[in-house]
Coordinates of C-alpha atoms and ligand atoms in Angstrom, one line a residue:
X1 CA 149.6 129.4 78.3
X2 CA 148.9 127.5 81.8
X3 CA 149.0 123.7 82.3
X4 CA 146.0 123.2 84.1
X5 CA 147.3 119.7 84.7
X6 CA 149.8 120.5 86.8
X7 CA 147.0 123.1 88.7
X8 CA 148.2 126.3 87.0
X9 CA 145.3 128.6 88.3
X10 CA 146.8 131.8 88.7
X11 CA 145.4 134.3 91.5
X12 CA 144.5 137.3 89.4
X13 CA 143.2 139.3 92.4
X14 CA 145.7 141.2 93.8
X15 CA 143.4 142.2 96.9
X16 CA 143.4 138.4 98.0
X17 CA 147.5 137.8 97.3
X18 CA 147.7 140.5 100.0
X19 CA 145.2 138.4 102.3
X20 CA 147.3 135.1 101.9
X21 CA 150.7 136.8 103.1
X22 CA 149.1 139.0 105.7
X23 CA 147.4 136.5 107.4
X24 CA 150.9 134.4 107.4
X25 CA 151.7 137.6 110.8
X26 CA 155.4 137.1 108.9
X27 CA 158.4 138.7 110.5
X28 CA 161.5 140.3 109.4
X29 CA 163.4 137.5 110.5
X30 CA 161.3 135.0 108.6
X31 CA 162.1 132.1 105.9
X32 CA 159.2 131.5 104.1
X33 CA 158.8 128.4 101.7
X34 CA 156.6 129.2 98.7
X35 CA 155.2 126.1 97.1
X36 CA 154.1 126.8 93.2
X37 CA 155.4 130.3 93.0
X38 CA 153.9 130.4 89.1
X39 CA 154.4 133.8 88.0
X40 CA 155.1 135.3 91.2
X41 CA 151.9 137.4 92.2
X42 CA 152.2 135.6 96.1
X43 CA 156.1 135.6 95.4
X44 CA 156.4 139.3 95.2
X45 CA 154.1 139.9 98.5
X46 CA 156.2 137.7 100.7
X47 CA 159.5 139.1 99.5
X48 CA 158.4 142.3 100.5
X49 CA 158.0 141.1 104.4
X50 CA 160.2 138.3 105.0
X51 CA 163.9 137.9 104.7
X52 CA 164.1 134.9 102.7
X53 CA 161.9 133.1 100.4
X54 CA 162.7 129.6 99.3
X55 CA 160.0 129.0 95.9
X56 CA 159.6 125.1 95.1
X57 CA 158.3 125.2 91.3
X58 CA 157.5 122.1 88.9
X59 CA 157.3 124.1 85.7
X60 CA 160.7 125.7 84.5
X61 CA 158.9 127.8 82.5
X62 CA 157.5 129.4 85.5
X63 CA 160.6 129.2 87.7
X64 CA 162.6 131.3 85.0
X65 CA 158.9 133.9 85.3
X66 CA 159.2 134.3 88.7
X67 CA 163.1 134.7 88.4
X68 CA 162.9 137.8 86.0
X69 CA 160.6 139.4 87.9
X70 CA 162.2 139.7 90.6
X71 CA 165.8 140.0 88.7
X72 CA 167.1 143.7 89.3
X73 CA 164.9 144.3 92.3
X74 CA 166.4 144.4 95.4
X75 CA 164.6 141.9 96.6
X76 CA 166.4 139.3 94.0
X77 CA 169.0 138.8 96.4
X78 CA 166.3 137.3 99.3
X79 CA 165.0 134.9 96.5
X80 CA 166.2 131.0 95.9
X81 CA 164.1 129.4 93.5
X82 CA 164.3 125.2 93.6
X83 CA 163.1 123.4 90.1
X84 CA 161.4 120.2 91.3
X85 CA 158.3 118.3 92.7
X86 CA 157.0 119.8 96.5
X87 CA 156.6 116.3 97.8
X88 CA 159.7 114.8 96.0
X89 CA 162.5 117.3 96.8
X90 CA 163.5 117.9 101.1
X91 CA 162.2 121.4 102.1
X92 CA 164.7 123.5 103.2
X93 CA 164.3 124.6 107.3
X94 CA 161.8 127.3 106.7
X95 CA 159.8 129.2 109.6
X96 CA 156.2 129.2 107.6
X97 CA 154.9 127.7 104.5
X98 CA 152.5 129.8 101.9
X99 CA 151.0 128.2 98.7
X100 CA 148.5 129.0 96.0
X101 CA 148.6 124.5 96.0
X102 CA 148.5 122.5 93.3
X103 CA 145.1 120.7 93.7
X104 CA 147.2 117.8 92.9
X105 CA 149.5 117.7 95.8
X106 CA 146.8 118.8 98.4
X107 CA 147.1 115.8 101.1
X108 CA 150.5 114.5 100.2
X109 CA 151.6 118.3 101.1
X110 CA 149.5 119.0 104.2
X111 CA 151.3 115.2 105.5
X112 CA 154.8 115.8 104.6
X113 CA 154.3 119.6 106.5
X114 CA 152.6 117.8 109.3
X115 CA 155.3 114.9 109.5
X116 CA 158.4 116.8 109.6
X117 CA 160.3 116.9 112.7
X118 CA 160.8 121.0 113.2
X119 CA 157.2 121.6 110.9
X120 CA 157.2 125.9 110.1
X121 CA 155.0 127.9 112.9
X122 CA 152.7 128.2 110.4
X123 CA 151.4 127.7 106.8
X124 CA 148.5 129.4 104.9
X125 CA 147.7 127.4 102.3
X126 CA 144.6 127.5 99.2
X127 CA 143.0 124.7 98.6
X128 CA 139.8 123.7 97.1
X129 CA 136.9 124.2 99.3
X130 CA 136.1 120.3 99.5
X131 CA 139.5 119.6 100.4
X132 CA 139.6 122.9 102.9
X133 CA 136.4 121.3 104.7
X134 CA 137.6 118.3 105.0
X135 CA 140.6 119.3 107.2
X136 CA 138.3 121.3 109.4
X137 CA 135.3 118.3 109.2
X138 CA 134.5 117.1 112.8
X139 CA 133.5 113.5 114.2
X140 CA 130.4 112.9 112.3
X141 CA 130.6 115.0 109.7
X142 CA 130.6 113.0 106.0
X143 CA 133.5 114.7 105.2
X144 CA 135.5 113.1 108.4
X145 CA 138.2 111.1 107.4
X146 CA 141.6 110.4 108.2
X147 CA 143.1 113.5 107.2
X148 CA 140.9 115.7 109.1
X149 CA 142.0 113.4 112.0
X150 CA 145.7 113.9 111.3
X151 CA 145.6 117.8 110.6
X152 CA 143.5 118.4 113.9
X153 CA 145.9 115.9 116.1
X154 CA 148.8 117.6 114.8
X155 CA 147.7 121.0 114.7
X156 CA 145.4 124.0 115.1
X157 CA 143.2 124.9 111.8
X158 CA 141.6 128.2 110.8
X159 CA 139.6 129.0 108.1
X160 CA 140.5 132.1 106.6
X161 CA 138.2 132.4 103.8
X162 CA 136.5 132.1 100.7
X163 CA 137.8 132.2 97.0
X164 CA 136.1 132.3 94.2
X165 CA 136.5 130.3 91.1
X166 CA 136.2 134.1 89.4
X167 CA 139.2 135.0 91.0
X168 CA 141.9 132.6 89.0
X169 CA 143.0 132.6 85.8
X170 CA 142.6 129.9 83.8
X171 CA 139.0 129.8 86.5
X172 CA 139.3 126.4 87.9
X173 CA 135.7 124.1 88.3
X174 CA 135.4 124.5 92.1
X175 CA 135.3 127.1 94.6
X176 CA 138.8 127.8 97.2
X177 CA 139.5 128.3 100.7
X178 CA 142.3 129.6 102.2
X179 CA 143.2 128.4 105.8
X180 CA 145.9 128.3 107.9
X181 CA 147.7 125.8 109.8
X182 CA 149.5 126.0 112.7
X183 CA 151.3 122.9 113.8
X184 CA 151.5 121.8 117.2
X185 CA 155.3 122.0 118.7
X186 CA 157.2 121.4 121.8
X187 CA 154.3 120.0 124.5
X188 CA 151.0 120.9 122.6
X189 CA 152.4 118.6 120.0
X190 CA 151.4 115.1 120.7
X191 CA 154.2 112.8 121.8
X192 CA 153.5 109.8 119.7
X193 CA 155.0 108.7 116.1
X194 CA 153.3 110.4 113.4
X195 CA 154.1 106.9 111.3
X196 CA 152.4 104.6 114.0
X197 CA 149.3 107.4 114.4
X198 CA 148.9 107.7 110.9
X199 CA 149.6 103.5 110.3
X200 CA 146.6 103.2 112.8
X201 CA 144.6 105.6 111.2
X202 CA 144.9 103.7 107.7
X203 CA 143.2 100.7 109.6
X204 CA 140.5 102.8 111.2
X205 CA 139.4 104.5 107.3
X206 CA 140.2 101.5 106.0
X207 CA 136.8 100.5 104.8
X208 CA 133.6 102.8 104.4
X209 CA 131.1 102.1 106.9
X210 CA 132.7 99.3 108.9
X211 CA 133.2 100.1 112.5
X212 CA 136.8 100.3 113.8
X213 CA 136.8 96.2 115.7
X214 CA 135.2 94.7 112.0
X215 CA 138.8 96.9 110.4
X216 CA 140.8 95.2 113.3
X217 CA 139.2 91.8 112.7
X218 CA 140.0 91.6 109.1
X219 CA 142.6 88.7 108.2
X220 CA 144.9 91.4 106.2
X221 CA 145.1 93.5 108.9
X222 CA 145.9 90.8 111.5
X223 CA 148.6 89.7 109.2
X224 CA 149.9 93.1 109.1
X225 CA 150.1 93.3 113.2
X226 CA 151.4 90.2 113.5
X227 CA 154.2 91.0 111.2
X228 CA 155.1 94.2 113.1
X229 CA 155.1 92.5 116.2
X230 CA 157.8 89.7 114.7
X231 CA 159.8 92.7 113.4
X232 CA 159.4 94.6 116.8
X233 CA 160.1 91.6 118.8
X234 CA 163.5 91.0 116.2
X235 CA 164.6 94.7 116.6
X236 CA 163.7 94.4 119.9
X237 CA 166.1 91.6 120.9
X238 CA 162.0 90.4 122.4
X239 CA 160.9 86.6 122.4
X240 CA 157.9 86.2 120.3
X241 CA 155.0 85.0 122.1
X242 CA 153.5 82.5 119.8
X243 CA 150.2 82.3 122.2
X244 CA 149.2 85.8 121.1
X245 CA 150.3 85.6 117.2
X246 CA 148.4 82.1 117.3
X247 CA 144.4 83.5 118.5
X248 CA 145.7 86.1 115.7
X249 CA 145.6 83.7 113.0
X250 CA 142.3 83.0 111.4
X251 CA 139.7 85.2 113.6
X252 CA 139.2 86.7 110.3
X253 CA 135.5 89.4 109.4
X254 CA 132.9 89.2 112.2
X255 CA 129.9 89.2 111.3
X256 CA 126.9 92.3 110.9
X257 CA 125.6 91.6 114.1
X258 CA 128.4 91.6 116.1
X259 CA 129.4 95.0 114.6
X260 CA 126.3 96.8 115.4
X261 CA 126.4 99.0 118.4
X262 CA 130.1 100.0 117.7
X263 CA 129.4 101.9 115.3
X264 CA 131.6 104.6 114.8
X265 CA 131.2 107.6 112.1
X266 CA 133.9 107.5 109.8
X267 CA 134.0 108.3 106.1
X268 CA 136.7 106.0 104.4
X269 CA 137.3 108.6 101.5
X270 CA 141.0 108.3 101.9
X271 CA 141.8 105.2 102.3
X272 CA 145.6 103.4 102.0
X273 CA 147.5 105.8 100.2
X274 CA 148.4 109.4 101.0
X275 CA 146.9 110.8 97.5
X276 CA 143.8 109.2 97.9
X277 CA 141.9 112.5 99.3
X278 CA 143.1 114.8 96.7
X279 CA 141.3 113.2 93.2
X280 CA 137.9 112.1 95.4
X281 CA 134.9 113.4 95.7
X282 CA 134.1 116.2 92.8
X283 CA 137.5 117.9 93.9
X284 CA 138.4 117.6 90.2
X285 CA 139.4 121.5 89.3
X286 CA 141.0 120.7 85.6
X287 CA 139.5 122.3 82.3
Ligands
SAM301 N1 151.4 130.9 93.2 C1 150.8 131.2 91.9 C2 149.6 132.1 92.1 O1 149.0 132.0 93.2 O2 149.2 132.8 91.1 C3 150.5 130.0 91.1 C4 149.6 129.0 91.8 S1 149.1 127.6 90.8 C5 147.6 127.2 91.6 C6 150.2 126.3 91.2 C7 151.6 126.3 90.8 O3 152.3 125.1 91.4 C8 151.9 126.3 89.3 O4 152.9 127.3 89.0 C9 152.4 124.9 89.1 O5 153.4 124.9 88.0 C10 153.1 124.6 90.4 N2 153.2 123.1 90.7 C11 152.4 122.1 90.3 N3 152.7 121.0 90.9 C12 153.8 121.2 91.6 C13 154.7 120.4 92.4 N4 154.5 119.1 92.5 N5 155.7 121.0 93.0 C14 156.0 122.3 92.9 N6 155.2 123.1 92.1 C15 154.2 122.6 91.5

């Protein structure tokens, strides 16, 4: 029996398990971190071509699945399995990432394999096909939002293809995709803090439809730079200069007309929290 609330969808096509782990190019040498093993059918694959696999699993039920499959084998020795929550628990150092993913955990996962100081070289991932499109979308596309703008600063996305509902068992309500991400390292990868990007970010898809000065001008958001400047300037060992915290206080909204002719095309789907992307916009899967 699947818990379709914790996305147990399991891949029942056997020609598209093969897909997911070929198109991960793994080498003998590899580490491979498996998120949402479930009963194995990706597992299995990846064992056969990598020296190590490290499978993070919610469910005990299906950590002890994948653990007697393998059991006996000789590839039980190359397995670790870790009982826990993806986002919760710290990945181990792995060279690429592979998941069947929880619709739950979508964006919180694609962040936290974006964020990490040595990301792998490269992770094939399912997702729904909303979510899938969304880290592809481009300036002007609806689907634009701060995601796509993280995942295509950080790194280099390919779709690899389609998946239909058909091909899961429970069947979930949407269609897949399976891409792959390749994060940016050494000097492709852009030399700024992923925590002050993404903090900017927040403020730009802060509100649907506003242009990015009317987000700037808002009193919150004022308040919130004016406070990182104090702690800056304190950390910083910086006088504060109460000239520029003082036109701060107060500018507050401006109004319509001042804000047309800046628009900018944005899409505020994900707005202030991580999580926000994942349970928007018909991505529901659950039965
Ligand atoms: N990999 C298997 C396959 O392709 O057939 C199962 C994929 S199923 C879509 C997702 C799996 O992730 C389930 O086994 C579920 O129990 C597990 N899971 C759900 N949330 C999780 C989380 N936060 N951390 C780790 N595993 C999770």
């Amino acid at each position: 029996k699947f818990n379709t609330n914790v996305g147990q969808h399991i891949l029942k096509n056997p020609g598209i398990a093969d897909a997911i782990v070929d198109k991960a190019f793994l080498k003998p040498t590899d580490t491979v971190l498996e998120i949402g093993p479930g009963t194995g059918n990706i597992s299995v694959r990846i064992l056969e071509k990598a020296k190590k696999l490290v499978a993070v699993e919610l469910d005990p039920r299906m950590a002890s699945e994948i653990t007697k499959r393998v059991m006996g084998t000789p590839n039980q020795k190359k397995l670790e399995v870790l009982l826990g929550d993806a986002i919760k628990l710290d990945f181990p150092p792995h060279d690429v990432c592979i998941s069947n993913t929880p619709y739950q955990i979508s964006s919180p996962l694609v962040f936290k394999l974006l964020s990490m100081p040595n990301p792998p070289r490269c992770c094939v991932l399912m997702f729904q096909r909303e979510f899938a499109l969304r880290l592809t979308a481009r300036p002007g596309d609806p689907l634009y939002n701060r995601l796509s703008v993280n995942a295509q600063f950080f790194s280099k996305i390919t779709h690899i293809m389609k998946v239909g509902k058909q091909n899961f068992r429970p069947p979930p309500q949407v269609e897949s995709s399976v891409v792959r991400i390749e994060p940016k390292v050494g000097r492709d990868r852009p030399a700024v803090s992923w925590a002050e990007f993404d903090g900017l970010l927040r403020i730009v898809f802060s509100r649907k439809n506003k242009t990015v000065r009317a987000s700037f001008g808002t009193k919150e958001v004022l308040a919130l730079i004016e406070r990182n400047y104090r702690t800056w300037c304190a950390l910083n060992n910086v006088v504060v200069d109460e000239t520029i915290v003082e036109h701060g206080e107060g500018e507050g909204e401006m109004d319509e007309e001042e804000e047309e002719g800046m628009d900018v095309d944005m899409d505020d789907d994900d707005d202030d929290n991580n999580t926000a992307a994942v349970g928007e916009g018909g991505m529901e899967i659950d039965g």
